Every structure is written in C-alpha cells, then in structure tokens.
Amino acid sequence: MRRSRSLTAALVLSLAGAGTGLGLVLMPQASAITPPVAFTADNLPTWQTNGIVWAMAQANGTVFAGGTFSAVRPPVGGSGAEREAVNFVALDAATGNPTSCKLAFTIGEGTATVRTLAVSKDKKTLYAGGSFGAVNGVPVSNVAAIDIAGCTPKPAFRPGFAATVRGLAVTGDTLYAAGDFNTVQGQPRQKFAAVDAATGAVKPFTANADEPGRAIELTPDGRNVLLGGDFFTVNGSSSHALAVADASSGAVKKSYGSAFHPLSVVMDIATDANGFYTGNQGNGGGVFDGRTGFDLSDFKEKWRDRCLGATQQVLPYDGVLYSSSHAHNCSTEMEFPEEGKRRYLMAQPTAHRDGAAPAPVDGFVRGPRKLGWFPAVNGGIGEGVGPRVMAVAEKGDTKYMWVGGEFTTVNGVEQQALTRFASTGDRGAPTTPVASADSVKPGEAQVRWRTSYDADDSKLTYRIYRNGSSTPVHTMTADSLEFERPQASWTDTTVKAGQSYTYRITATDAAGNTSALSATASVTVPSTQQAYPAQVRADGAQLYWRYDDTVSPYVADSSDGGNTSGVQVNAPALRQTPGATSGASTAMGFNGTSQQVHSDHHQTVPGTYSIETWFRTNSTRGGKLVGFGNNTKNTSGAYDKHVYLTDAGRLVFGVYNGSTRTIATSAFERYNDDKWHHVVATQGPSGMALYVDGQNKGTLNVTDTTPYTGYWHVGGDNLNGWPNRPTSDMFAGQIDETAVYPKVLTAAQVKNHFDLAKAPSDTVSKVTATEDTYVNQGAPSAANGTATSLAVRGTQGYETYLRFNVPAAPAGQVLKSAVLQVKTSTQAGAGTADTVSVVPVTGTWSGDTTTYTTRPAVGTTPLGTFAAIPDGSALHSAQLDTAAVSALLGGSRGLALTGKGTDPLWIWSRESTAADAAPQLILTFGPK
C-alpha cells in the first residue's frame, strides 16, 4: 500500500531588507502528495530513445520498454553516451538508467516493432509481441518469451503468429494474444488466440473477429477474457470494439452490439478488483475518444468519460485510473472545453466518490471527476498523440509511474519517448494567487483570489497576511484544477471604518512547497454602506463582477460568498473611469474585436435567472454585452441567454428553446449614445422580460430554454443566426457592474438598482506625504529630510514631521473619516510599547533644514494616537478626530508624531522604496 506522508515542515516567515517586503523560507521536509493521486507531476531524469515507445512492462524493479527505435541516450544534462538499443531497452526503475540486459528485435524486411509486453505472474518471463522475426538472432514469429534473469530468448517457446501482435495477457499457463493475424501455427485463429505459456502450442480458445484486435486482458478471477479492437463481430456475434469471452473456449459471454460508435475502437483494457476499464480512440470528429468503466459481476457499463482526444492506455492503480491520451475537449464531463490545448496525462477515480453517480446525460453516466495530476508532455513525433503506454514499478519504498510514447518534451524540457514520476519528491510550488479586496460596508472587507494551480495537488492551503504582518491573519484550504480555478474568499470582520488595509496571499501544497506572495491587494473600508453594491448582494447575486481589478487576467466575484471569478481574454482595459455608479468604482473597456471576459468553470443555468449589467458605447457595430456559451476564449457552438446591441443601438434579449426567441427595444430608441445605460434581462415561470434604465421594455411568454453547460461571457461571443445580428459579435465600449442572479428580479428591484447607482455615496482620497523628516535630540544639529526612515521617542527625544496637501471637501460632501497610515520599518525593534500621538504642527519647518535645535512648535491636543505597535514591518492606522481634521481641509498642513516613552518607533519615510511605505492620509467624504 502507498504510505501517506504528513506535512512535517513548518512554514518559516522572515522579513527581508528595506523595499523587499515579506519573504518566505520553506524548511526541508519529506515531500507528500494529496491522496488519492499517488505520483508527483515532477519528472525524474530518465534515459530516452530516438524513436517511439509502444510497449511497457515491469518486474522486480526493472522496466522494459519496446517500440520502434535504434538507440537510447542520457537525459539532458545526464552523463553517459548514446548506446544501441534495437527496439527494446531494460531500465532500472529507480535510477532511469539502462541495465545490462540487451535484446535486439529485428526483421528480415521492413521495420521491426515491439508493440506489446507482458510479464508472467511469477515475474520470471517477459513476453513480447509485435512485428519482428528474431530476438538476438534467434528466429521467432511476432511473439517471443524472454528469460528475465538471463535476458535471453526461451528457445522452447516458438508460437507462429502470422501477422502483427498488438496485445498480450498472461495467466499461469496460458498466453493470450490480440492482433492482425488470421492463423497461429497454421491453425485458424482470427485476431485473437491463446497459446501454451511454456511451449507456444496453440490452445482451443477461439474468439474469431472480423477486424484487428488491439487489447486483451483477463478478469481478476481468470475465468473470462476481455477483448478490444476494431472488430464488429466475434464468433459471429455482433459486438463492436469490445466483447467478453470464456477464458477456456473463447465463447462469447457478453457482447456489446453497437455500444460504441462504428469509428470508435478500443485501444486498451485494464482491470482491478472493482471493475474493468477501456481506453478508446475515435477516428473522426466527435467520435468517442475517452474511457469507460464496467462492472465485473455483469460486465455492464457503469460510467463513460466522453472527453475527446484519443485514449491510448488506461492504468488503474490504488483507486485511480491514470490515462494517456491527448484530451482536448471535456465539455460533456463539465470540465474543460475545446480551447486549443491538449492534456496528455490525466487521472480520475475509478469510481464515483461515495458511490454517488450523477444522473445519465444523453444516456450515459459521466465519468468520475478529474483529479489534480497533469504532467505536461507534448504530442511529439509519429501520429503526435504523445504518451502511449504506462507502467507502475516499485523499488525500495518508492513507486514509479513510467510513461512511454511519442512525446519529445516533458514539463517543457527536451525528453523523448520515456519519462517517469515518483510517489515522493514533489518539488513544484503552486502558482502565485491573484488577489483583490473590496469593502462595501463598515466593519467588513472581502478578500478574494483566483485559486492557484499545482500540477499534482488539487487541494491547496492558503495563508492571508494583512498589512505586511509575518503572521497570517487567516488560513484555509480550497480546491482547484488546472482547467478550473474558482475564486476563494475570506471576509475580514475585524476591520475598522475609514481605514485602509493591504492583503497578500500564499498557496502551499501538501508537500509544503509554497508559492510567492501575491501582489498586494488594498482596500479602504467605507464609513457608510455603499448603497448599490450592497443591494446587489442583498438581492442574491451569485456572480457579481465590478471590474475594479488592478491586474490581469483575473476578474473578482464580489457576490456574497460567490466563487465565479472571471478570466480576461486579450487584456481588456482595466479601471476605466468614470464607472457606471457613483463613488470610486471603475469599469472595463473592450475593443470590439478580440477582448472579452468569461467565467472560469462550467455550470448550468437554472430555468429562472436574471442578468444585469451597465454599458456605455458610441459604436455602430453592435456586439454582445452578456451571454452564456459552451466555450471559453473560442467561439461557442451553443449560445443564448444573452443581451446584445444591434448596429443601430437597439438592445435584444434572446433565449433558445428549439428556436430563437427574443425581445428587442423600440426602433426609435438608441443606446449607443456614449452614455451609461442599465440593462436587466429575466426569465422564469412568468416568461421573459427586458428592462432598460429601470423601465420595462417588453415581455415574452417563453418559460423554457435548451439546457446545456457552459460559461458566462461579457464583451462578446457567437451571435450567428440571431435576429438583427450586428456587424460585430464583439462589443466596443465600457461595461460595469455585471451580475447574475438565480431568480427573477422584480420590476421594483430593477428600478431600485437603477436609482441607487446614481445616489450620492462616499468617496475616498488617499493623500501621500509631500515632505517628511525627523529630529534627534542626540544629534541636535542634524537634518534628516532625505532619510528613508523616521523616528519617534520621548526620551531621548525624536519627533517626526509630515506635510500633506489636504484637499477640500467635494461639493455637497463633508469629511466623514480621517486616518493616518504609516508602515513600520524592517529594522529590529521598529515597533514600540509606548503610545504615539498625532498632533498638528503649529510652527514652520523644512525637511531639508529642520533639526532638533530648530524644531517647530506643535499642538498639545492629539488628533489621534497609535497604541503600542508590535515589531515587524506592517501597516498601522490611527483614527483622527474628524472635526479637527475638517478644519484643516483645503491647504498644506503639517502633522507631527510625538511620544513620551523611551521605546522608539521607526517608520518608513516617503523616500523609501518599500511597498506602501510612504505615510498617507486617508480621507473619506460623503453626502451631508
């Protein structure tokens, strides 16, 4: 059994020097992998071939690889010289190096190929099948038996297979074969046969098929043989690609008729204690290319994974089905769509978790969900299908997943036809989280991030650090896959109104590999609730994109507990101003040709929903504002539940229920007037409705749509076939405040949203110090205006002075909150146990010339205070007296930091290059 390894190392956090911020140091530890995945995605150094590996088997810590090649060579950077290897090589499972066993598989004319390898139950004999006429010069006929200990052909084993052998399976005394042959030892055996495992004598087993056999496997009890290939009949029974035969006679015990598409063939069959599994290759667009799971008791199908991308082999191990394929479209499995990327190695449970299989779709039960194991290989040479064969070998306490095929790179590094992965030694860190933060009401800040990707771990641990602290304020886990990285979020309920906070996040896998810190996400907590976003959340939005993001390619979901982040395509313009709503919210700009945003994972849309967004444009080419489609960055093939703009500036809301059903605004109304407009589209038991700028523009008694899984799109997607199709499917202009609800918004709710968007709201001004200095009683003549850090202490005295250009209150608004924010430096003892006061400067001073001797007079009544501040470089805020600061608005003002104790405080100055270093005034203005 594979041993689990617990997380044994502690994450050690240290503070780096000035300007470098928080650093992470990971202590050495044993590498672990999250079950049920048994192998890392980090490839180990392995010798490689100069051709294709078609076959693989293992015994006693040695891996055997066969195929079409003439030499093997060391991995890139490895030692040793290329050596001859004629279609076969034996390698040490633990080192990846060739062993002393050398066999040459040759043929008189044409190209010899080893297509299949199998090891006897006692691990003493290796059987090889393919197209060859001799092994080390010993004549054979497409099948050979090799003494493993001596690495020599067994001369007593001499079956005569008349054509290529593609599959082998061995039990105690019988070797079963599948291939292109019609005779064995001159006796009729079409495509499948059985011979004596010691002599090669033909056995009575007869399972004649009309087309080639590609795979053959015994059931665990040894009573039945599973047949796979191209065939349509076996012993006269109609059964395409798969059949079950009696192990003794070959009589058909289970046929499958037309269960598989005529152009889908079974390439491989594998078994474990819970069932058997097939890997299929489809010859043609959309033909079944995936995997199936069957019950061993009645041989009935349990599930079918219909991912497209020909599956070459399936390998069940420890409850996980590993597969080699070039999967490129798993839409039927509610996973990744066709997006121009191939995933050559995948893993999934052999059965649905907790036995809870989903309901059939199109007559098939979906396959178990993919697990987090995605080593990256390429398609390589030959047919370009990448990996073809796999084998698990064990040596010492370590298991190794060996992979062979056509690939020429592994994880981005040159490596041909052979590679391997171990059950320990995970060394790849997750990707860095992309974080953002938002706050719409006092006392609460929502921290959100797009979950990270780790090639061999789907459950990651996230640590959130606030205000530069070295101790996480929160730790949690979240699931993600390479193709599905939902948003994770945490709500900080300890924040204070009017203050600003910064957050950074790391992701750690089960082995302790930790990502870099995310970029800093900043947020200012409002003094009063922001009416519009608070109402959108209160009304139940499950997707809410506000487009206040500062980096690509992530769009945060601001819904209450939502996890539907967006992915930007082709870099739409960020933080466009002014936004659609009052306050500091921004919009996103789209170019009308290639830019859009799509949600990051598959979902289905219930029959009742509402779509809401704001838009602004002067384009006469139209375009889709919001819609649902079954693809991501590529054009969707199924698409509806959308709102689009015509060339003339009319709005259309459309759904598809067997035909296109639409509501359009009046021909006299134009919404491409370069003004912000609000649109809401709803569908439910009462039918469809379209609202623009708070007014109902039409209804339609259509309550049903065609169900399918897909993604939300903003800024464009397919509109082919829809009425009044615009010149461009892609929208040119700005979009803001997009929301999707799992219910119908009422007319009153729609009108309320429209009105709230224009209601006065708080605005925040962040004012950075324009000048600063400190004075030192111990050096009374020194001026420190260019110092990168500032100091405060009572005895022996230090005072710090800050100058701000304080804005006047906007028209119709008053000051609601004032906060002074500073950041402690990284030097030891930068924090203080004493209270530091913020007082106004009443005298004159200059950063260039002021000394302790010439220091200015300061006030005696504090505007605010910093309580005891801990060591460590972090942001700290002092709430200032609002009335007192209001009297300082509209001019250049000085503030002093003073203290009475003996413990000094050291903070960064405006000259420092540290992140968020400069002292700031954070002023919140709001309606009177």
Coordinates of N, CA and C in Angstrom, one line a residue, residues 750-893:
V750 N -35.4 46.1 -10.0 CA -34.7 46.7 -11.1 C -34.6 48.2 -11.0
K751 N -35.8 48.8 -10.7 CA -35.9 50.3 -10.6 C -35.0 50.8 -9.5
N752 N -35.0 50.0 -8.4 CA -34.2 50.4 -7.2 C -32.8 50.4 -7.5
H753 N -32.3 49.4 -8.2 CA -30.9 49.3 -8.6 C -30.5 50.5 -9.5
F754 N -31.4 50.8 -10.4 CA -31.1 51.9 -11.3 C -30.9 53.2 -10.5
D755 N -31.9 53.5 -9.6 CA -31.8 54.7 -8.8 C -30.7 54.7 -7.9
L756 N -30.3 53.6 -7.2 CA -29.2 53.6 -6.3 C -27.9 53.8 -6.9
A757 N -27.7 53.5 -8.2 CA -26.5 53.6 -8.9 C -26.1 55.1 -9.0
K758 N -27.1 56.0 -9.0 CA -26.8 57.4 -9.2 C -26.9 58.2 -7.8
A759 N -27.2 57.4 -6.7 CA -27.4 58.1 -5.4 C -26.0 58.5 -4.9
P760 N -25.9 59.6 -4.2 CA -24.6 60.0 -3.7 C -24.0 59.0 -2.8
S761 N -22.7 58.8 -2.8 CA -22.0 57.8 -2.0 C -20.7 58.4 -1.6
D762 N -20.1 57.7 -0.6 CA -18.8 58.1 -0.1 C -17.7 58.1 -1.2
T763 N -16.7 59.0 -1.1 CA -15.5 59.0 -1.9 C -14.3 59.0 -1.0
V764 N -13.3 58.4 -1.4 CA -12.1 58.2 -0.6 C -10.9 58.9 -1.3
S765 N -10.2 59.8 -0.6 CA -9.0 60.4 -1.1 C -7.8 59.9 -0.3
K766 N -6.8 59.4 -1.0 CA -5.6 59.0 -0.3 C -4.5 60.0 -0.7
V767 N -4.0 60.7 0.4 CA -3.1 61.8 0.2 C -1.7 61.3 0.8
T768 N -0.7 61.3 -0.1 CA 0.6 60.9 0.3 C 1.4 62.1 0.8
A769 N 2.2 61.9 1.8 CA 3.0 63.0 2.4 C 3.9 63.6 1.3
T770 N 3.9 64.9 1.2 CA 4.8 65.6 0.2 C 6.2 65.9 0.7
E771 N 6.3 65.9 2.1 CA 7.6 66.2 2.7 C 7.6 65.5 4.1
D772 N 8.8 65.0 4.5 CA 8.8 64.5 5.9 C 10.3 64.5 6.4
T773 N 10.4 64.5 7.7 CA 11.7 64.5 8.3 C 11.5 64.1 9.8
Y774 N 12.6 63.8 10.5 CA 12.6 63.6 11.9 C 13.8 64.3 12.5
V775 N 13.7 64.6 13.8 CA 14.8 65.3 14.5 C 15.2 64.4 15.7
N776 N 16.5 64.5 16.1 CA 17.1 63.6 17.0 C 17.8 64.5 18.1
Q777 N 17.4 64.3 19.3 CA 18.0 65.1 20.4 C 19.4 64.8 20.6
G778 N 19.8 63.5 20.3 CA 21.2 63.1 20.4 C 22.1 63.6 19.4
A779 N 21.5 64.1 18.3 CA 22.3 64.8 17.2 C 21.6 66.1 16.9
P780 N 21.6 67.1 17.8 CA 20.7 68.2 17.7 C 20.9 69.1 16.5
S781 N 22.0 69.0 15.8 CA 22.2 69.8 14.6 C 22.0 69.1 13.3
A782 N 21.6 67.8 13.3 CA 21.4 67.0 12.1 C 20.1 67.2 11.5
A783 N 20.0 67.4 10.2 CA 18.8 67.4 9.4 C 18.6 66.1 8.7
N784 N 17.4 65.5 8.7 CA 17.2 64.2 8.2 C 16.1 64.1 7.1
G785 N 16.0 65.2 6.3 CA 15.0 65.2 5.4 C 15.1 64.2 4.2
T786 N 16.2 63.6 4.0 CA 16.4 62.6 3.0 C 16.4 61.1 3.5
A787 N 16.2 61.0 4.8 CA 16.3 59.6 5.4 C 15.1 58.8 4.9
T788 N 15.4 57.5 4.8 CA 14.4 56.5 4.3 C 13.5 56.1 5.5
S789 N 13.9 56.4 6.7 CA 13.0 56.0 7.9 C 12.9 57.2 8.8
L790 N 11.9 57.2 9.6 CA 11.6 58.3 10.5 C 11.4 57.7 11.9
A791 N 11.6 58.5 13.0 CA 11.6 58.0 14.3 C 10.8 58.9 15.3
V792 N 10.3 58.2 16.3 CA 9.5 58.9 17.4 C 9.9 58.3 18.7
R793 N 10.3 59.2 19.7 CA 10.5 58.7 21.0 C 10.5 60.0 22.0
G794 N 10.1 59.7 23.2 CA 10.0 60.8 24.2 C 11.4 61.1 24.8
T795 N 12.1 60.1 25.3 CA 13.4 60.2 25.9 C 14.3 59.1 25.5
Q796 N 15.5 59.4 25.0 CA 16.0 60.7 24.5 C 15.2 61.1 23.2
G797 N 14.9 62.3 23.0 CA 13.8 62.7 22.1 C 14.0 62.5 20.6
Y798 N 13.0 62.0 19.9 CA 12.9 62.0 18.5 C 11.5 62.6 18.2
E799 N 11.3 63.4 17.1 CA 10.0 63.8 16.6 C 10.0 63.7 15.1
T800 N 8.8 63.3 14.6 CA 8.7 63.1 13.1 C 7.6 64.2 12.7
Y801 N 7.9 64.8 11.5 CA 7.0 65.8 10.9 C 6.7 65.3 9.5
L802 N 5.4 65.5 9.2 CA 4.8 65.1 7.9 C 4.0 66.2 7.3
R803 N 4.2 66.5 6.0 CA 3.4 67.6 5.4 C 2.5 66.9 4.3
F804 N 1.2 67.4 4.3 CA 0.2 66.9 3.3 C -0.4 68.1 2.6
N805 N -0.7 67.9 1.3 CA -1.6 68.8 0.6 C -3.0 68.3 0.8
V806 N -3.7 68.8 1.8 CA -5.0 68.3 2.1 C -6.1 68.9 1.2
P807 N -6.9 68.0 0.5 CA -7.9 68.6 -0.4 C -9.1 69.1 0.4
A808 N -9.8 70.0 -0.3 CA -11.1 70.5 0.3 C -12.2 69.4 0.0
A809 N -13.2 69.5 0.8 CA -14.3 68.5 0.6 C -15.0 68.8 -0.7
P810 N -15.3 67.7 -1.5 CA -16.1 67.9 -2.7 C -17.4 68.6 -2.5
A811 N -17.9 69.2 -3.5 CA -19.2 70.0 -3.4 C -20.3 69.1 -2.9
G812 N -21.0 69.5 -1.9 CA -22.1 68.8 -1.3 C -21.7 67.7 -0.4
Q813 N -20.4 67.6 -0.1 CA -20.0 66.5 0.8 C -19.2 67.1 2.0
V814 N -19.1 66.2 3.0 CA -18.4 66.6 4.2 C -17.4 65.5 4.6
L815 N -16.4 65.8 5.4 CA -15.5 64.8 5.9 C -16.2 63.8 6.8
K816 N -16.1 62.5 6.6 CA -16.7 61.5 7.4 C -15.7 60.8 8.2
S817 N -14.5 60.7 7.7 CA -13.4 59.9 8.4 C -12.1 60.4 8.0
A818 N -11.1 60.4 8.9 CA -9.7 60.7 8.6 C -8.8 59.7 9.3
V819 N -7.9 59.2 8.6 CA -7.0 58.2 9.1 C -5.6 58.5 8.7
L820 N -4.6 58.4 9.6 CA -3.2 58.5 9.2 C -2.6 57.1 9.2
Q821 N -2.0 56.7 8.0 CA -1.5 55.4 7.9 C 0.0 55.5 7.7
V822 N 0.8 54.6 8.5 CA 2.2 54.6 8.4 C 2.6 53.1 8.3
K823 N 3.9 52.9 8.0 CA 4.4 51.5 7.9 C 5.7 51.4 8.7
T824 N 5.7 50.5 9.7 CA 6.9 50.3 10.4 C 8.0 49.7 9.5
S825 N 9.3 50.1 9.9 CA 10.4 49.6 9.1 C 10.8 48.2 9.4
T826 N 11.8 47.6 8.7 CA 12.2 46.3 8.9 C 13.3 46.1 9.9
Q827 N 13.8 47.2 10.5 CA 14.9 47.1 11.5 C 14.4 46.4 12.8
A828 N 15.2 45.8 13.5 CA 14.9 45.1 14.7 C 14.4 46.2 15.7
G829 N 13.3 45.9 16.4 CA 12.8 46.9 17.4 C 12.1 48.1 16.8
A830 N 11.6 48.0 15.6 CA 10.9 49.1 14.9 C 9.6 49.4 15.6
G831 N 9.0 48.4 16.2 CA 7.7 48.7 16.9 C 8.0 49.4 18.3
T832 N 7.0 49.7 19.0 CA 7.1 50.4 20.3 C 6.0 50.0 21.2
A833 N 6.4 50.0 22.5 CA 5.4 49.6 23.5 C 4.7 50.9 24.0
D834 N 5.1 52.0 23.6 CA 4.6 53.3 24.0 C 3.4 53.8 23.1
T835 N 2.7 54.8 23.5 CA 1.7 55.4 22.7 C 2.3 56.6 22.0
V836 N 2.0 56.7 20.7 CA 2.5 57.7 19.8 C 1.3 58.6 19.5
S837 N 1.4 59.9 19.7 CA 0.4 60.9 19.4 C 0.6 61.6 18.0
V838 N -0.6 61.9 17.4 CA -0.6 62.7 16.1 C -1.1 64.1 16.5
V839 N -0.3 65.1 16.3 CA -0.7 66.4 16.7 C -0.4 67.4 15.5
P840 N -1.1 68.5 15.4 CA -0.8 69.4 14.3 C 0.5 70.2 14.6
V841 N 1.2 70.5 13.5 CA 2.4 71.3 13.6 C 1.9 72.8 13.5
T842 N 2.3 73.6 14.6 CA 1.9 75.0 14.6 C 3.0 75.9 14.1
G843 N 4.2 75.4 14.1 CA 5.3 76.3 13.7 C 5.8 75.9 12.3
T844 N 6.8 76.6 11.8 CA 7.3 76.4 10.4 C 8.4 75.4 10.4
W845 N 8.5 74.6 9.3 CA 9.7 73.7 9.3 C 9.9 73.3 7.8
S846 N 11.1 72.8 7.6 CA 11.5 72.3 6.3 C 12.3 71.0 6.4
G847 N 12.0 70.1 5.6 CA 12.6 68.8 5.6 C 14.1 68.9 5.4
D848 N 14.6 69.9 4.6 CA 16.0 70.0 4.3 C 16.8 70.6 5.5
T849 N 16.1 71.4 6.3 CA 16.9 72.2 7.2 C 16.6 72.0 8.7
T850 N 15.4 71.5 9.0 CA 14.9 71.4 10.3 C 15.8 70.4 11.1
T851 N 16.2 70.8 12.3 CA 17.0 70.0 13.2 C 16.3 70.0 14.6
Y852 N 16.8 69.2 15.5 CA 16.3 69.2 16.9 C 16.3 70.6 17.5
T853 N 17.4 71.3 17.2 CA 17.6 72.7 17.7 C 16.5 73.7 17.2
T854 N 16.2 73.5 15.9 CA 15.3 74.4 15.2 C 13.9 73.8 15.0
R855 N 13.6 72.8 15.7 CA 12.3 72.1 15.5 C 11.1 73.0 15.7
P856 N 10.0 72.8 15.0 CA 8.8 73.7 15.1 C 8.0 73.4 16.4
A857 N 7.2 74.4 16.7 CA 6.2 74.2 17.7 C 5.1 73.3 17.2
V858 N 4.5 72.5 18.2 CA 3.4 71.6 17.8 C 2.3 71.7 18.8
G859 N 1.1 71.3 18.4 CA 0.0 71.4 19.3 C 0.1 70.4 20.5
T860 N -0.8 70.7 21.4 CA -0.8 69.8 22.6 C -2.0 68.8 22.7
T861 N -3.0 69.1 21.8 CA -4.2 68.2 21.8 C -4.1 67.2 20.7
P862 N -4.0 65.9 21.0 CA -3.8 64.9 19.9 C -5.0 64.9 19.0
L863 N -4.7 64.7 17.7 CA -5.8 64.5 16.7 C -6.1 63.0 16.7
G864 N -5.2 62.2 17.2 CA -5.4 60.7 17.2 C -4.1 60.1 17.8
T865 N -4.1 58.8 18.0 CA -3.0 58.1 18.6 C -2.8 56.7 18.0
F866 N -1.5 56.3 18.0 CA -1.2 54.9 17.7 C -0.9 54.2 19.1
A867 N -1.6 53.2 19.4 CA -1.4 52.5 20.6 C -0.1 51.7 20.4
A868 N 0.3 50.9 21.3 CA 1.5 50.1 21.2 C 1.5 49.3 19.9
I869 N 2.7 49.4 19.2 CA 2.8 48.8 17.8 C 3.8 47.6 17.9
P870 N 3.5 46.4 17.4 CA 4.4 45.3 17.5 C 5.5 45.5 16.5
D871 N 6.6 44.8 16.8 CA 7.7 44.7 15.8 C 7.3 44.1 14.5
G872 N 8.0 44.3 13.5 CA 7.7 43.7 12.2 C 7.2 44.8 11.2
S873 N 7.6 44.7 10.0 CA 7.2 45.8 9.0 C 5.8 45.5 8.6
A874 N 4.9 46.5 9.0 CA 3.5 46.3 8.7 C 2.8 47.7 8.7
L875 N 1.7 47.8 8.1 CA 0.9 49.0 8.1 C 0.1 49.2 9.4
H876 N 0.0 50.4 9.8 CA -0.7 50.8 11.1 C -1.5 52.1 10.8
S877 N -2.7 52.1 11.4 CA -3.5 53.3 11.2 C -3.9 53.9 12.5
A878 N -4.0 55.2 12.5 CA -4.6 56.0 13.6 C -5.8 56.8 13.2
Q879 N -6.9 56.5 13.8 CA -8.1 57.2 13.5 C -8.0 58.7 14.1
L880 N -8.2 59.7 13.2 CA -8.1 61.1 13.6 C -9.4 61.7 13.9
D881 N -9.4 62.7 14.7 CA -10.6 63.5 15.1 C -11.2 64.1 13.8
T882 N -12.4 63.7 13.5 CA -13.0 64.2 12.2 C -13.2 65.7 12.2
A883 N -13.7 66.2 13.3 CA -14.0 67.7 13.4 C -12.7 68.5 13.3
A884 N -11.6 68.0 14.0 CA -10.4 68.8 14.0 C -9.7 68.7 12.6
V885 N -9.8 67.6 11.9 CA -9.2 67.5 10.6 C -10.0 68.3 9.6
S886 N -11.4 68.4 9.8 CA -12.2 69.1 8.9 C -11.7 70.6 8.8
A887 N -11.3 71.1 9.9 CA -10.8 72.5 10.0 C -9.5 72.7 9.2
L888 N -8.8 71.5 8.9 CA -7.5 71.6 8.2 C -7.7 71.4 6.7
L889 N -8.9 71.1 6.2 CA -9.1 70.8 4.8 C -8.8 72.0 3.9
G890 N -8.2 71.7 2.7 CA -8.0 72.8 1.7 C -6.7 73.5 1.9
G891 N -5.6 72.8 2.2 CA -4.4 73.6 2.3 C -3.2 72.6 2.6
S892 N -2.0 73.2 2.7 CA -0.8 72.4 3.0 C -0.7 72.4 4.6
R893 N -0.7 71.2 5.1 CA -0.8 71.0 6.6 C 0.3 70.1 7.1

